[in-house]
Short mmCIF file of C-alpha atoms in Angstrom, two decimals:
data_model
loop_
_atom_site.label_atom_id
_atom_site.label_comp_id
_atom_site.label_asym_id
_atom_site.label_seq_id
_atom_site.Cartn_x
_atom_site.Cartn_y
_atom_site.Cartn_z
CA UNK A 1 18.41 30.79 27.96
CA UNK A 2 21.02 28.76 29.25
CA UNK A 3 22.81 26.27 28.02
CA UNK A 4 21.28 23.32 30.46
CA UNK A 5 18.07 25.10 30.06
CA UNK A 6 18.51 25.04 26.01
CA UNK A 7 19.18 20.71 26.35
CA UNK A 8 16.65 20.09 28.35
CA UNK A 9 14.22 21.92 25.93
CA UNK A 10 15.93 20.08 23.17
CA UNK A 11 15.57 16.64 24.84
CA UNK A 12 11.83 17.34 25.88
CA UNK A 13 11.30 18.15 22.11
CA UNK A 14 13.14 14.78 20.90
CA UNK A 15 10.98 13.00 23.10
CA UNK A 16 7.69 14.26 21.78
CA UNK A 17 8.99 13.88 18.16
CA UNK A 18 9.50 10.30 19.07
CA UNK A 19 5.98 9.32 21.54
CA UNK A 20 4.27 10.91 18.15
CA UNK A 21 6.29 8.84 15.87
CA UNK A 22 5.49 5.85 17.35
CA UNK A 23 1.98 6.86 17.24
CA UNK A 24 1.66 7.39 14.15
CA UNK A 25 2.82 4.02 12.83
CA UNK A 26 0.33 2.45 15.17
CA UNK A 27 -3.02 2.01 13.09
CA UNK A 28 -6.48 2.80 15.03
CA UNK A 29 -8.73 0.15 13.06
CA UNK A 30 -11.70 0.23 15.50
CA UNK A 31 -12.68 3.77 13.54
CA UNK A 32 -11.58 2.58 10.38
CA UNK A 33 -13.52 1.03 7.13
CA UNK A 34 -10.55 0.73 4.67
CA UNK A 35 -7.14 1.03 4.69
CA UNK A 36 -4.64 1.95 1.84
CA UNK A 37 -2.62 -0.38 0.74
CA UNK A 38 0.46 1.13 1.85
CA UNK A 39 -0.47 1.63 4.98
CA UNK A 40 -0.87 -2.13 5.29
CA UNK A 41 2.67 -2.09 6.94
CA UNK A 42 1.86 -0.93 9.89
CA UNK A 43 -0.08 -3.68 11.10
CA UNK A 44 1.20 -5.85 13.99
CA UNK A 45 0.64 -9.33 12.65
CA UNK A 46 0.46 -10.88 16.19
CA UNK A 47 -2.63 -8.75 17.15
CA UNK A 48 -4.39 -8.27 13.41
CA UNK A 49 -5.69 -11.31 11.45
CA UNK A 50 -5.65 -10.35 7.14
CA UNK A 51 -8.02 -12.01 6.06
CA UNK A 52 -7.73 -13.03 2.22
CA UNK A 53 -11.02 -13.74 0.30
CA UNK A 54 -10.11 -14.32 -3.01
CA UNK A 55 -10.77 -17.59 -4.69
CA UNK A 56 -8.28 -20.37 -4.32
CA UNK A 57 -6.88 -20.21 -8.14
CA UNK A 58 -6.08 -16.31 -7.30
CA UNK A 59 -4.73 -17.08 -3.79
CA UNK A 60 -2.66 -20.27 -5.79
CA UNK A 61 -1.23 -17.30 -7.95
CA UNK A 62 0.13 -15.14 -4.98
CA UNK A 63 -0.49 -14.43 -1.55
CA UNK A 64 0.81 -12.22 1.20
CA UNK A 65 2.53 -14.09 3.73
CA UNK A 66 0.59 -14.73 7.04
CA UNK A 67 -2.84 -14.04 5.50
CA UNK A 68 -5.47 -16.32 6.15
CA UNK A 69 -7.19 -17.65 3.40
CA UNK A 70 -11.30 -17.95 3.47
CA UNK A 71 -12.73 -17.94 -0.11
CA UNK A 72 -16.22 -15.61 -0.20
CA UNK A 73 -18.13 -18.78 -1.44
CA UNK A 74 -16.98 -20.25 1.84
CA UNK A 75 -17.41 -17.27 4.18
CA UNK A 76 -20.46 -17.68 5.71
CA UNK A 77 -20.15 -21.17 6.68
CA UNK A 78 -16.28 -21.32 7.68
CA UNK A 79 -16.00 -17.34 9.48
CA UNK A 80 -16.82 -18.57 12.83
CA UNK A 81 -14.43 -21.05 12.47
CA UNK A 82 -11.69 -19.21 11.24
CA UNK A 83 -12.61 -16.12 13.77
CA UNK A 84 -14.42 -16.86 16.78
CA UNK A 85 -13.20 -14.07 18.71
CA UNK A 86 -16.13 -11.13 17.36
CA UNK A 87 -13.14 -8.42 19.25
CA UNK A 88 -9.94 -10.07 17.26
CA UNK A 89 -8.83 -7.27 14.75
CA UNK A 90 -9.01 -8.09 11.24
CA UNK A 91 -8.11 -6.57 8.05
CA UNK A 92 -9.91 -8.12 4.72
CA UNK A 93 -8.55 -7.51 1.15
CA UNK A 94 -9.55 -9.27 -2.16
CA UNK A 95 -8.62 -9.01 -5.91
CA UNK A 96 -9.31 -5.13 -6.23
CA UNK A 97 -11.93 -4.74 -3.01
CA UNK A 98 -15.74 -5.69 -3.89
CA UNK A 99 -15.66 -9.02 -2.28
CA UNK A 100 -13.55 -7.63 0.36
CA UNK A 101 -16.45 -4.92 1.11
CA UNK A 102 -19.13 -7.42 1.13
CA UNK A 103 -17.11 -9.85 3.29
CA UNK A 104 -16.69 -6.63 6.06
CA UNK A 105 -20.45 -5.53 6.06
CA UNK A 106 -21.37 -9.61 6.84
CA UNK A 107 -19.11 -9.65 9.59
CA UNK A 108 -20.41 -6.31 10.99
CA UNK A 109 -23.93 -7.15 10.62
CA UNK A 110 -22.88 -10.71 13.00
CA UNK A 111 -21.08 -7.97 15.60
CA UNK A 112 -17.62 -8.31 14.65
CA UNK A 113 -15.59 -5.20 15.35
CA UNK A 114 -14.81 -2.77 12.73
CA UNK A 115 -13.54 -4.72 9.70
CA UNK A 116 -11.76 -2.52 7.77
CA UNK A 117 -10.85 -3.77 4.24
CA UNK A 118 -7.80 -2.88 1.71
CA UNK A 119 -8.80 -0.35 -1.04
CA UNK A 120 -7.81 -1.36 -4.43
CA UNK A 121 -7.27 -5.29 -3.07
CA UNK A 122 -3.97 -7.37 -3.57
CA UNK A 123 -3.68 -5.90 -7.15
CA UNK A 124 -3.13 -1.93 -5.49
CA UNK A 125 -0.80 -3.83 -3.13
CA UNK A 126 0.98 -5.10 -5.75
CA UNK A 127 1.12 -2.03 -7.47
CA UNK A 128 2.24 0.04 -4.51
CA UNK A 129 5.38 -1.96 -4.23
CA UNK A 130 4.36 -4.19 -1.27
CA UNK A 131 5.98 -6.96 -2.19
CA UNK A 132 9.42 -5.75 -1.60
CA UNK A 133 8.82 -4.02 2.09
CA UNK A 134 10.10 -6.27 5.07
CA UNK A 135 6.89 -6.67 6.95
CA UNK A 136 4.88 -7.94 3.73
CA UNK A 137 5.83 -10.68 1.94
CA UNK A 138 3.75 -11.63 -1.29
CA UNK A 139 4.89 -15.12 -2.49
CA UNK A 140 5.71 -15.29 -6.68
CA UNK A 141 2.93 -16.96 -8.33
CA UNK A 142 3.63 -20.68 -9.09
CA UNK A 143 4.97 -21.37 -12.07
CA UNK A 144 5.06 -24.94 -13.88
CA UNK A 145 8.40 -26.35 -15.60
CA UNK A 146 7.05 -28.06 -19.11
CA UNK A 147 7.25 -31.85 -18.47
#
């Protein structure tokens, strides 16, 4: 092999490590039904809508930044509202997930895309270390000074 032969194999091989890089870190959520929480980071926030659907003392506690807030006592009245597009891509965590689950199957069973939700909720998020990566910021609870 010569040496131009040996850098263009080299380059074609850098190339392909990069196309499937890129790839990877681009999530498929029309064929999925829950994410982990860590791989909540890949999302692109200007194409997927996380959806939060805790109640408002938990989301008054802490919240990840950009999330939408739609309490599950609220849901059914308010979704349509909040997403008319049935195609937009959404992601839908809760406390630890049950809520979240129940919030996903109501918005299939209308004809929503896949709605995948975030297993373990905000708390595995928190546990996972989300709140110090870049593209997730979870606000500090609010705390009251003593008057």
């Amino acid at each position: 092999m010569t040496f131009s032969s040996f850098r263009l194999f080299y380059i074609l091989i850098l190339s392909l490590c990069l196309i499937l890089s890129v790839q990877a870190n681009q999530l498929d959520l029309s064929q999925r039904s829950n994410l982990k929480p860590s791989e909540t980071i890949h999302l692109d926030s200007e194409h997927v809508l996380l959806l939060d659907v805790r109640t408002q003392r938990e989301w008054d506690a802490g919240r990840i930044k950009g999330a939408v807030h739609l309490p599950l006592k609220d849901f059914k009245a308010k979704l349509t509202e909040i997403v008319p597009d049935k195609t937009q891509q959404v992601v839908i965590y809760c406390s630890k997930g049950g809520r979240a689950i129940a919030a996903a199957k109501y918005m299939n069973n209308l004809g929503y895309h896949a709605v995948p939700v975030v297993k373990g909720g905000y708390s595995q998020m928190l546990s996972a270390g989300l709140k110090n990566l870049s593209l997730i910021h979870i606000s500090e609870p609010t705390r009251r000074t003593p008057i």
